[in-house]
Coordinates of C-alpha atoms and ligand atoms in Angstrom, one line a residue:
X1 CA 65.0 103.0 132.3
X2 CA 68.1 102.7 134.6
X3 CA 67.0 104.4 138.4
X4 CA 67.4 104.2 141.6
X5 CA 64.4 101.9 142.4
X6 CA 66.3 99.1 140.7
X7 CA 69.4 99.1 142.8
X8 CA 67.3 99.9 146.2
X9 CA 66.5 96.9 147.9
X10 CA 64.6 97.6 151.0
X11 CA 64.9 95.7 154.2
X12 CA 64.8 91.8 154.6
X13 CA 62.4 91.2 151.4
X14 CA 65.5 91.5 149.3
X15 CA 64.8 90.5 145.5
X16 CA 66.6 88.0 144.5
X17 CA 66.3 88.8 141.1
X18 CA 69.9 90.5 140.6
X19 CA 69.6 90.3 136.6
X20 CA 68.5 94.3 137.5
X21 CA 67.8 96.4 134.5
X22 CA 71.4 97.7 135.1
X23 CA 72.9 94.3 134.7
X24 CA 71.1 93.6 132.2
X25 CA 72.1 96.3 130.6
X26 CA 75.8 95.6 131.5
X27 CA 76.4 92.2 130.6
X28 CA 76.5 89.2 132.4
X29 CA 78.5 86.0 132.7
X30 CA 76.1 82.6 132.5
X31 CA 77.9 80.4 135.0
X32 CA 80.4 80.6 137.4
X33 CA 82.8 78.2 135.2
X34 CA 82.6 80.6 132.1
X35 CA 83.8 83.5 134.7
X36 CA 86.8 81.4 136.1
X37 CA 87.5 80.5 132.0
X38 CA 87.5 84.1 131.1
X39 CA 89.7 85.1 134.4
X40 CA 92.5 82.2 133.3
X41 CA 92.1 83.5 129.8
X42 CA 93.2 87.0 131.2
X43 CA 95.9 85.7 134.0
X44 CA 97.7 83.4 131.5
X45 CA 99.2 85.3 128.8
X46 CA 102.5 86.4 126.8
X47 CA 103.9 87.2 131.1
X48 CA 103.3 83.0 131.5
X49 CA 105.4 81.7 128.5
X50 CA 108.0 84.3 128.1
X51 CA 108.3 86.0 131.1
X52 CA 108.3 83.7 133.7
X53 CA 110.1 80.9 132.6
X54 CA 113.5 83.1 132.4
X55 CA 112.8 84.8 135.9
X56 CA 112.5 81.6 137.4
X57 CA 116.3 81.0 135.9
X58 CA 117.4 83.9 136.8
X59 CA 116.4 84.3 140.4
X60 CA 117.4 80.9 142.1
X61 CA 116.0 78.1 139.6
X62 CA 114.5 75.4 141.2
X63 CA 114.9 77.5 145.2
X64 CA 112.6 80.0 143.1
X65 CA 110.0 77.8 143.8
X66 CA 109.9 78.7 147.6
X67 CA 109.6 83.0 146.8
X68 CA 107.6 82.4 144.1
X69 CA 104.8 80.5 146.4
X70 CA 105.2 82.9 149.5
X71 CA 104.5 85.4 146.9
X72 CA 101.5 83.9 145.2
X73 CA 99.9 83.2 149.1
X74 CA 100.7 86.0 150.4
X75 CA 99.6 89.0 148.0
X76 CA 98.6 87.4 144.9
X77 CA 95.8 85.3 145.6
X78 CA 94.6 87.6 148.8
X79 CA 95.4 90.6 146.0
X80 CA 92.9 88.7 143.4
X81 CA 90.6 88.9 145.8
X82 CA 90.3 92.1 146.5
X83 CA 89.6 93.0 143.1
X84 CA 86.8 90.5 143.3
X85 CA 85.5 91.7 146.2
X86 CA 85.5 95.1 144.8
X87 CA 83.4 94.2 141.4
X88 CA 81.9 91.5 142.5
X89 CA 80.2 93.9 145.4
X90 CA 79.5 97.0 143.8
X91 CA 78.9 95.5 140.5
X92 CA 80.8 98.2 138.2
X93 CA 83.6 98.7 136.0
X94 CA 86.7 99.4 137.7
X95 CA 85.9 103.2 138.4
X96 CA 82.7 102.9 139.6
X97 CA 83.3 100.0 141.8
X98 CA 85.3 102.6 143.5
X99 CA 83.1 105.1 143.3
X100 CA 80.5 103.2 145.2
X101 CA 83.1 101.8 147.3
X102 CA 83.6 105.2 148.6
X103 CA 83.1 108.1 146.2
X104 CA 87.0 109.7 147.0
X105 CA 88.3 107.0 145.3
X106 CA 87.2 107.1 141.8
X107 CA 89.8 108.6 140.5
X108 CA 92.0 104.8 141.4
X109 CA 89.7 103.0 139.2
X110 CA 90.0 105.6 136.0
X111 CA 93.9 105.6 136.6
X112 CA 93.6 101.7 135.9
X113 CA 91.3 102.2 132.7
X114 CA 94.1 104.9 131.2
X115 CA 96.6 102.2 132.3
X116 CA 94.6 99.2 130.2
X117 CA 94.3 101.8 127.1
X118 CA 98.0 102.0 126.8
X119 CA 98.8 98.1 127.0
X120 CA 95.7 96.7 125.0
X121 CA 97.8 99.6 122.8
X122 CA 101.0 97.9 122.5
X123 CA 100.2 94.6 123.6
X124 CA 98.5 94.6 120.4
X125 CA 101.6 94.5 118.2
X126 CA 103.3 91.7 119.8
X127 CA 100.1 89.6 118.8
X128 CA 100.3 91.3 115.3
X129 CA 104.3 89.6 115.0
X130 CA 103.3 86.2 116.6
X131 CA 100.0 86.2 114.3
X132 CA 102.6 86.4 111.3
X133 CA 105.3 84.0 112.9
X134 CA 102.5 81.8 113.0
X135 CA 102.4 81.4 109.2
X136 CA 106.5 82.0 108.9
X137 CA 106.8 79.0 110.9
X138 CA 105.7 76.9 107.5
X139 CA 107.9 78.5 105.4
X140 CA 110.7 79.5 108.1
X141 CA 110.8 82.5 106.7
X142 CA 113.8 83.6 108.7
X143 CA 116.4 82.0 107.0
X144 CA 119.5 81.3 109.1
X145 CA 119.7 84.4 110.9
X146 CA 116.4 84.7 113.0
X147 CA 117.8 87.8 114.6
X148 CA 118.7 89.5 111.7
X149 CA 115.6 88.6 109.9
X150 CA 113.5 89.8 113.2
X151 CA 115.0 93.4 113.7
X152 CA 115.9 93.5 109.7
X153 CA 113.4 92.4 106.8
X154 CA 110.7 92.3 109.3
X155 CA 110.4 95.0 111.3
X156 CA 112.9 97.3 109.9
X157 CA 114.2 99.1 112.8
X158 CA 116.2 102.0 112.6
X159 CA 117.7 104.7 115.0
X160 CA 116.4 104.9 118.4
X161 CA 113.4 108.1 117.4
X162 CA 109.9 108.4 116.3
X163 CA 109.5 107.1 112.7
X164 CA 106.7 107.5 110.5
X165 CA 107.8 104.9 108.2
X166 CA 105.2 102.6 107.9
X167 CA 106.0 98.4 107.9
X168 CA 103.1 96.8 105.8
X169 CA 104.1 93.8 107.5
X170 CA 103.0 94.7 111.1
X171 CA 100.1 97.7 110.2
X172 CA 98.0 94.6 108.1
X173 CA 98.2 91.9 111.1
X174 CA 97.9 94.7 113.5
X175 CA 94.7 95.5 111.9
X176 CA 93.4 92.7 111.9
X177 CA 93.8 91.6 115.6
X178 CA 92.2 94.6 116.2
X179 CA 89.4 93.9 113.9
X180 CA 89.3 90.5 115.8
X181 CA 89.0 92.1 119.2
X182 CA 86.1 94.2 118.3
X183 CA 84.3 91.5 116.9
X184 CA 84.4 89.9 120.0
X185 CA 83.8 93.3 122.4
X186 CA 80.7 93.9 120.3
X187 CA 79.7 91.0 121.2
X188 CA 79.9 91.7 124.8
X189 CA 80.0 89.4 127.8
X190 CA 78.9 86.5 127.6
X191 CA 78.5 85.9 123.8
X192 CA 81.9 87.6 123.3
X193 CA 83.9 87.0 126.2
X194 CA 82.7 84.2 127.7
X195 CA 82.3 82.5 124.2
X196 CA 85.7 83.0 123.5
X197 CA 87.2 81.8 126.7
X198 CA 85.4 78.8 126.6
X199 CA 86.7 77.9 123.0
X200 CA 90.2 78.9 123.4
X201 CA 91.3 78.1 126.6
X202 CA 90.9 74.5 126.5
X203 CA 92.5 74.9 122.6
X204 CA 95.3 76.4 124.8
X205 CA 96.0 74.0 127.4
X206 CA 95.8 71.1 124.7
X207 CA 98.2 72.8 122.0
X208 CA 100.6 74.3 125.0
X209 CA 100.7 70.2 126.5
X210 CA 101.2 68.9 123.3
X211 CA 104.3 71.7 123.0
X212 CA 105.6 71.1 126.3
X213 CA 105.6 67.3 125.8
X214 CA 106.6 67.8 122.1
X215 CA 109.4 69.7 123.5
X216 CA 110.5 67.1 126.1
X217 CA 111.3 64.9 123.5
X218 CA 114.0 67.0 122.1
X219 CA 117.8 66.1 122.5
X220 CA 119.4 67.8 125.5
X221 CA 115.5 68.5 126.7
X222 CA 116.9 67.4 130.0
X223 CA 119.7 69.5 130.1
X224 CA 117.3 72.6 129.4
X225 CA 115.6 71.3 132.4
X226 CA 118.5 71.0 134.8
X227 CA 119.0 74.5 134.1
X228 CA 115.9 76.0 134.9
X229 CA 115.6 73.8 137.7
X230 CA 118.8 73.2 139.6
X231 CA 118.6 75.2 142.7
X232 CA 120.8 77.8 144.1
X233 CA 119.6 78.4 147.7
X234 CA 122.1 81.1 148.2
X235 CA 119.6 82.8 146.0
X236 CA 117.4 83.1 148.5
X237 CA 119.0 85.5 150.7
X238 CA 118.7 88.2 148.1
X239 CA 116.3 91.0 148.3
X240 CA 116.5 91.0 144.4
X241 CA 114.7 87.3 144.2
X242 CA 111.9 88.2 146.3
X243 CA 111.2 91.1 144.5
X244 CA 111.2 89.4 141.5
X245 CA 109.0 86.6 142.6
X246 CA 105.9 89.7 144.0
X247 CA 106.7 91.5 140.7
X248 CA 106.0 88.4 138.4
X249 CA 103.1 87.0 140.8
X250 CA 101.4 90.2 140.2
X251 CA 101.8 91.0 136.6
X252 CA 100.8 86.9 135.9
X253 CA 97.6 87.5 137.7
X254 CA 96.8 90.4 135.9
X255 CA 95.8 91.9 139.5
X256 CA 95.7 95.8 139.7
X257 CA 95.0 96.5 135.9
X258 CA 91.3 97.1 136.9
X259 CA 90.4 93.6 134.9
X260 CA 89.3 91.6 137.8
X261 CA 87.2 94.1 139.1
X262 CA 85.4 94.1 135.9
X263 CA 85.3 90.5 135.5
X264 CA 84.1 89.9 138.8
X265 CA 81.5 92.9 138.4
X266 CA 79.3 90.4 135.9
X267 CA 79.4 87.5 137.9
X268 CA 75.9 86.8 139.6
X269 CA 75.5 87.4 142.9
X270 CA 75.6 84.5 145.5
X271 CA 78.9 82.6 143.6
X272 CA 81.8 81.7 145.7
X273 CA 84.0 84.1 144.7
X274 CA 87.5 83.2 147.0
X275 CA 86.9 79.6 146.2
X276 CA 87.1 80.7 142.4
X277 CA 90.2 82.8 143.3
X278 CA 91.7 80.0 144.7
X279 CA 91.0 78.3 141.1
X280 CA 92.2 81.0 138.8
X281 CA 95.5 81.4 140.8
X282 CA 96.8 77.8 140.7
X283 CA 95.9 77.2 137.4
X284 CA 97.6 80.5 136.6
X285 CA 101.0 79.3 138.1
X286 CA 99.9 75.8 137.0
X287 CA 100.5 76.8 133.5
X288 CA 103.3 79.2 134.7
X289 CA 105.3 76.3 134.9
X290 CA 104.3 74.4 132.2
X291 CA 105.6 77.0 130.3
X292 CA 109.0 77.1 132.1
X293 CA 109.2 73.4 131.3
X294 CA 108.6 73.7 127.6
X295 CA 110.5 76.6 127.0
X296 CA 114.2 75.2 128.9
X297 CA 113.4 72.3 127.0
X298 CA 113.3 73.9 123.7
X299 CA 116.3 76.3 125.1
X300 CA 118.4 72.7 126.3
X301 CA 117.8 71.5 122.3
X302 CA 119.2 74.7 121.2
X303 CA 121.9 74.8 123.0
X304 CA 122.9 70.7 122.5
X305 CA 122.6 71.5 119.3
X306 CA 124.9 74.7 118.6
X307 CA 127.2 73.1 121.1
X308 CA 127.0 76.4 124.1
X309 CA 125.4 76.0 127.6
X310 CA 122.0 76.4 128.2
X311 CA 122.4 80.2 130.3
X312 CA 124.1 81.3 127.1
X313 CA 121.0 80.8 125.2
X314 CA 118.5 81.8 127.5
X315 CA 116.3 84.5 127.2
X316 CA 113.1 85.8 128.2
X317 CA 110.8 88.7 126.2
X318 CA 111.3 89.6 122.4
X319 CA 114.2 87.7 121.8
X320 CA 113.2 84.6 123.1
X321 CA 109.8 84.2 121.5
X322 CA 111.0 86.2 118.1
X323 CA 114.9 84.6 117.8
X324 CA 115.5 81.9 120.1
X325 CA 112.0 80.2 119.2
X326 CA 112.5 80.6 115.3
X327 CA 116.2 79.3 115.2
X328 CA 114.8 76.3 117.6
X329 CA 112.1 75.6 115.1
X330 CA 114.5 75.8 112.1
X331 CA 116.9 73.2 113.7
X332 CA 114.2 70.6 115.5
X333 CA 112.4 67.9 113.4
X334 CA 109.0 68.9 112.9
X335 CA 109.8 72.4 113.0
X336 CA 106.7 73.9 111.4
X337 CA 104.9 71.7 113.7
X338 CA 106.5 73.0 117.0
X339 CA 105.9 76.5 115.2
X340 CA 102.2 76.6 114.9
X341 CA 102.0 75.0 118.8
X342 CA 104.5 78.1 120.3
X343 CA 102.8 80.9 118.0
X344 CA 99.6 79.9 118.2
X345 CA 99.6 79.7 121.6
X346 CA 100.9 83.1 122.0
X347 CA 98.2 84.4 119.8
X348 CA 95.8 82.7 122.0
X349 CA 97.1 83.7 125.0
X350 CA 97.6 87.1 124.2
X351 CA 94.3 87.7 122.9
X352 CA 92.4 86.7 125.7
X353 CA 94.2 88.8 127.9
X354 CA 94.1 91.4 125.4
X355 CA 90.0 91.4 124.9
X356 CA 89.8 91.8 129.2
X357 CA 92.4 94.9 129.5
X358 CA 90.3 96.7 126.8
X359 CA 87.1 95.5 128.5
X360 CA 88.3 97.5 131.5
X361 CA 87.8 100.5 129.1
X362 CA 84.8 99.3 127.4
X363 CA 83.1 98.9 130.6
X364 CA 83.9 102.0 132.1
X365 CA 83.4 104.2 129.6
X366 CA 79.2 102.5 129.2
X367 CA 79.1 102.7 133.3
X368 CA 79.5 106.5 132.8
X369 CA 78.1 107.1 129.4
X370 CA 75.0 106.4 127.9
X371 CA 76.4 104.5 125.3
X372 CA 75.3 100.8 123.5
X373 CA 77.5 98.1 123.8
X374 CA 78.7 98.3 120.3
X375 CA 78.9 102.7 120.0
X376 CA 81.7 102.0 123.1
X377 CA 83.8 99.3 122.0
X378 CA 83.9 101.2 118.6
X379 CA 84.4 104.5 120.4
X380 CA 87.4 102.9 122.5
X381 CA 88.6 100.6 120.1
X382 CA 89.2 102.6 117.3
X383 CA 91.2 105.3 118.9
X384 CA 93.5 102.9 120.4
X385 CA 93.5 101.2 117.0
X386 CA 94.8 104.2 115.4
X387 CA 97.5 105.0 117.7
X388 CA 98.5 101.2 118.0
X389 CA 98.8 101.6 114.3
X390 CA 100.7 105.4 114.2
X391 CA 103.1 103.8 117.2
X392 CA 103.6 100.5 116.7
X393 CA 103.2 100.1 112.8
X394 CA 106.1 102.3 111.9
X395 CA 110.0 101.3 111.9
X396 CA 110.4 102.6 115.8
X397 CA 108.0 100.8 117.0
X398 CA 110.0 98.3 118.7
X399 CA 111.5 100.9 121.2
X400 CA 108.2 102.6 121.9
X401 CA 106.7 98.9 122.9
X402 CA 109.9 98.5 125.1
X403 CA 109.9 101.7 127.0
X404 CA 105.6 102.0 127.4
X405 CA 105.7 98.5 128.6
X406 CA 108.9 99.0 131.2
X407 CA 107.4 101.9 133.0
X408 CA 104.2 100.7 132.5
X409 CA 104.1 97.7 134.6
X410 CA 106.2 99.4 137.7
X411 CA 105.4 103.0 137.9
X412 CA 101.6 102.2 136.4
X413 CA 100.0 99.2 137.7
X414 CA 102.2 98.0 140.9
X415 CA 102.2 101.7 142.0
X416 CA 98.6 102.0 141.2
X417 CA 98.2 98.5 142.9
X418 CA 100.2 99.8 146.2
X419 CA 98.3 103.2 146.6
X420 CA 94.7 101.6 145.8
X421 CA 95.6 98.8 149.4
X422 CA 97.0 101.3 151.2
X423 CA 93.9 103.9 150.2
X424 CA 91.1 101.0 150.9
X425 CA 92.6 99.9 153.8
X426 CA 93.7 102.9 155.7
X427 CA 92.0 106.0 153.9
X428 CA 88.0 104.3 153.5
X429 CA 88.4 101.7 156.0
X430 CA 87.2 99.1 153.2
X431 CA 87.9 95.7 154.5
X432 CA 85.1 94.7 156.8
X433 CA 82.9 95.4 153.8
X434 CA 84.7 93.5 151.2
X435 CA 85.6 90.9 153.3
X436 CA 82.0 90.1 154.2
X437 CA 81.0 90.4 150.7
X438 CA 83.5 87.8 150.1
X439 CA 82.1 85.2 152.2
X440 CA 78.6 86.0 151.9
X441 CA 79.0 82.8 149.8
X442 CA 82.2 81.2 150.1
X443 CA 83.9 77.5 150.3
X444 CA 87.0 79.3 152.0
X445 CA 86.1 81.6 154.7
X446 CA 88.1 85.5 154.3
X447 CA 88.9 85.9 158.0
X448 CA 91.5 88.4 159.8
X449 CA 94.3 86.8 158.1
X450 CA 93.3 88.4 154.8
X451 CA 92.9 91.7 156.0
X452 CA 96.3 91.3 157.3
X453 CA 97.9 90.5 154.5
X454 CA 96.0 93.3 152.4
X455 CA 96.8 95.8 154.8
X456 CA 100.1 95.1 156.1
X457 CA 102.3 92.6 153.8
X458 CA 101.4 93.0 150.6
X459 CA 102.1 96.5 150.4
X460 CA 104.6 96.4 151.9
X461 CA 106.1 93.5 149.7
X462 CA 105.1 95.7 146.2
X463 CA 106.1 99.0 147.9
X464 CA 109.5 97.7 147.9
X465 CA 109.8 96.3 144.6
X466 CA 108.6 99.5 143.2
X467 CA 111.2 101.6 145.6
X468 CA 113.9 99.6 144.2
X469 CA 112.8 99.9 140.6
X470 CA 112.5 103.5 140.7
X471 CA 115.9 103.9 142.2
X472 CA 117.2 101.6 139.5
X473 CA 115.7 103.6 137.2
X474 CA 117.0 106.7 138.5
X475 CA 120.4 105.3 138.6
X476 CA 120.5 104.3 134.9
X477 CA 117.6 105.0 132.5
X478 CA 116.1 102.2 131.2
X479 CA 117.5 100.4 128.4
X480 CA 119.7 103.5 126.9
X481 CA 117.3 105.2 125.0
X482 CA 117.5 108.7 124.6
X483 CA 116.5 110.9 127.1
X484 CA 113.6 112.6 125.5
X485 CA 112.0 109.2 124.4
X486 CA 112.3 107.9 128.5
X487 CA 110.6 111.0 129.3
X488 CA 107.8 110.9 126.9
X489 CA 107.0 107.5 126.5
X490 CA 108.1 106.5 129.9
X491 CA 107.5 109.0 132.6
X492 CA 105.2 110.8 130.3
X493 CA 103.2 107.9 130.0
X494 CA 103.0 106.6 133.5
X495 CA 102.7 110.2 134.3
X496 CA 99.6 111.2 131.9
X497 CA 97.6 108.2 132.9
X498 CA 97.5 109.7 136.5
X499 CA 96.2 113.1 135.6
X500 CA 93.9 111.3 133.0
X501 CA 92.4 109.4 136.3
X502 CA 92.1 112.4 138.3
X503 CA 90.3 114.4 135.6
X504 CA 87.8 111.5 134.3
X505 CA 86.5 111.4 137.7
X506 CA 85.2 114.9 137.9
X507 CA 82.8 114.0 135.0
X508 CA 79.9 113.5 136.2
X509 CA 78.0 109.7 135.7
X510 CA 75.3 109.3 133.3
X511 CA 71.6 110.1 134.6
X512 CA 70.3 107.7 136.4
X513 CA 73.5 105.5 138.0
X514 CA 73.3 105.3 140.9
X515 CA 76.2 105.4 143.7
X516 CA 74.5 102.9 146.0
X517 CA 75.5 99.5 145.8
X518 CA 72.9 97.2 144.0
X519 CA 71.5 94.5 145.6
X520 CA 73.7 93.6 148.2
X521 CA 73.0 90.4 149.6
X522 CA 70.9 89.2 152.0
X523 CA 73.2 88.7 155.6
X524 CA 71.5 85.2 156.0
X525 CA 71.2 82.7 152.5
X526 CA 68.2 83.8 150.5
X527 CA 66.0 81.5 149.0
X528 CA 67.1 78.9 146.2
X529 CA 69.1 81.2 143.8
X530 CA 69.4 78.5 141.5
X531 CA 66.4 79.7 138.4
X532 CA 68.5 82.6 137.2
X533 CA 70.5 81.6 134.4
X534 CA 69.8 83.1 131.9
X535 CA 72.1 84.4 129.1
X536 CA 73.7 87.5 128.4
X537 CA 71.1 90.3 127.0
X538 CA 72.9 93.5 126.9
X539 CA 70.3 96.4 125.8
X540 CA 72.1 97.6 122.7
Ligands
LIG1 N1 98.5 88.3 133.1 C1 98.9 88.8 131.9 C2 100.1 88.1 131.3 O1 100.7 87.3 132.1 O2 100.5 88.4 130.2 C3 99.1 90.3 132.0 C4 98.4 91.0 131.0 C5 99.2 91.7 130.1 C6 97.1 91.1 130.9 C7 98.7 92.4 129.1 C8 96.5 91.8 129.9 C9 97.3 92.4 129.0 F1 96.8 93.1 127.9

């Protein structure tokens, strides 16, 4: 039984057993090195290789560099640790760890979960395509026209709307990633999860070098380079850049979806958690650019080769990944070669961020049900399955990705991101507490300047980026779509997940959890901590 007694550890005699039933029951990760694997395997995905690469080029090239860095210091990495600090403390899923935060505040962490069920929704999709580019890359099934092919024969879009035509060639790969991703949620945290990461990551970083040095061999590779990389300092005086650099810093870190609180929240007690911060970040931004490098090389190829200028080829999204990539493979030796390394790599990437936004939900939905591991990932899995398939499967699915995954990201996670500092550090007075949770065991002590960046510039930063988007938005609706589909899958969505939050949290927790924060640790070093490792045995 899960009670009270087990997360109520009296006075100086403090157990140091912290594998409490309710762990236990939870899931665990073995090792501070699987955690850090499975954190990378979350922060570098599809926003790493086609996202950042082109808002590098965009915002000041090679002077990018300088924003890009200010922004990782000064909100992303102290950001990261706050959602450490807030599961690694209290030990929950991402409501919860609010909850016993301060009980107000639960509604912050169920916002997050409703945000994670509508991107594990349509992230899903893009996996589905790259999962069947993987194989087209053999045959290059695209033809001559990758665009044509893309839109056309494969997906088979048609007028801005709802369709329910249904495009056998995204609902089968679209079932099975999901199939694939509840394979590895049954499995749970450590044999799922953690198993995962520590097979695919290192698969990633080889087949991504091998691409990126692949790439660099490519004819007008260094022209691709120049591109990306010639600066233009004047860029640096624009508001625009800056906001660019927080907004991509944060997605890339996958900071305020709720995941690092729940990664963090099955990490033993007694690991350095800012020293792995520290780790996850600048191999995040490490493989950030990696990526920029391969893809302008690729992008340099293309253009030496249909005779234009790099900028006119560049692209970032969709159409780089689903056209630019395909016609590159189609004119480079080796193509199919160069195809399997990009797709693949996608599909990796992607997944593993994938399997931790639905974690969020997995996790949150066992914290406050009685539920086995495997009746919750089925229970939260097959839903989203079902409307991934009903959404994304059909002939409109392209716009409904689109639209979710524009308002998604500003008006859901960076607004969630801003209210939840401005509501821990003003509202509950969190700080002291997190921050001495953070260095109860640390290699890089969390001192004043921390705080100040929590409280003061990073909100500031993303409260500005997200002021700007929504008067961009206001000023002309996002990419042309009719009104009625911005307001439903845009606003409405961004919109529902709120209420969702506000609602969730008036249900009460199953019997026996407890709102008290489980055995926090001793204030001086306990004895050797060192026996514990045992591996993951989630009560089914
Ligand atoms: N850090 C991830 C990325 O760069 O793609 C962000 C992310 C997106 C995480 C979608 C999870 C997810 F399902």
């Amino acid at each position: 039984m899960v009670g009270p007694q087990n997360v109520h550890h009296t006075g100086g005699a403090v157990s140091h057993v912290d594998t409490t039933p309710s762990e236990e029951r939870r899931g665990a990760f073995t090792s501070r090195r699987v955690f850090i694997l499975a954190a990378i395997g979350s922060a570098v995905g599809l926003g790493n290789i086609w996202r950042f690469p082109y808002v590098a080029y965009e915002n000041g090239g090679g002077a990018f560099i300088l924003p890009y860095l200010v922004a990782l210091l000064t909100a992303g990495i102290p950001f990261l640790l706050l959602d450490y600090a807030l599961g690694h403390r209290n030990r929950g899923s991402a409501p919860l760890s609010f909850a016993r935060q301060s009980r107000g505040t639960e509604g912050l962490g169920w916002w997050q979960v409703g945000i994670c069920f509508m991107i594990a929704v349509y992230y899903a999709a893009v996996l589905a395509w790259a999962v069947r580019y993987t194989l087209f890359s053999f045959t290059e099934a695209w033809g001559d026209d990758a665009e044509a092919y893309f839109f056309g024969e494969f997906l088979q879009v048609g007028d801005p709307g709802v369709t329910m035509d249904f495009v056998a060639g995204v609902v089968f790969p679209l079932a099975l990633v999901w199939l694939a991703l509840i394979v590895v949620l049954v499995l749970g945290v450590q044999r799922g999860i953690g198993a995962m990461s520590m097979i695919f990551i290192p698969i990633l970083i080889v087949a991504f070098a091998v691409l990126v040095i692949y790439a660099l061999t490519l004819d007008g590779a260094g022209e691709g380079l120049n591109t990306l990389f010639t600066p233009n300092w004047d860029a640096l005086s624009e508001p625009g850049v800056w906001a660019a650099a927080y907004g991509q810093i944060f997605f890339s870190l996958s900071i305020g979806f709720g995941i690092m609180i729940t990664y963090a929240s099955y990490v033993r007690r007694g690991t350095d958690m800012p020293g792995s911060g520290l780790v996850v970040g600048f191999s995040n931004s490490g493989f950030e650019l990696l990526a920029g490098i391969g893809v302008f090389a690729a992008l340099g190829f293309m253009a030496q080769a249909s005779g234009v200028q790099v900028s006119e080829v560049a692209s970032s999204g969709v159409g780089l990944a689903f056209i630019a990539f395909p016609t590159i493979i189609s004119e480079a030796p080796l193509g199919a070669f160069l195809g399997v390394l990009f797709f693949g790599s996608l599909v990796i990437a992607g997944f593993t961020s994938l399997v931790s936004v639905i974690e969020v939900v997995i996790s949150a939905v066992r914290d406050k049900f009685e539920m086995t591991r495997r009746g919750a990932t089925l229970a939260v899995s097959i839903p989203a399955a079902i409307v991934s398939l009903i959404f994304l499967g059909t002939t409109s699915g392209l716009y409904v990705l689109d639209i979710v995954d524009n308002f998604i990201n500003k008006f859901g996670i960076l607004l969630v991101a801003v209210v939840s500092m401005v509501v821990l550090a003003y509202a509950v007075r969190a700080l002291p507490s997190l921050a001495e949770a953070l260095n109860d065991h640390t290699s890089v002590h969390v001192g004043a300047w921390w705080r100040a960046l929590i409280a003061v510039v990073a909100p500031i930063a993303l409260a500005y980026v997200l002021i700007r988007d929504f008067l961009d938005t206001l000023e002309e609706p996002y990419g042309g779509y009719p009104e009625w589909m911005l307001a439903v899958f845009g606003w409405g969505a961004a919109g529902i997940v709120i209420v969702f939050g506000f609602l969730a949290a008036l249900v009460p927790w199953r019997p026996g959890t407890s709102l008290e924060v489980p055995d926090l640790p001793p204030t001086r070093p306990g004895p050797d901590r060192t026996d514990r490792s045992r591996p993951d045995e989630e009560v089914r």
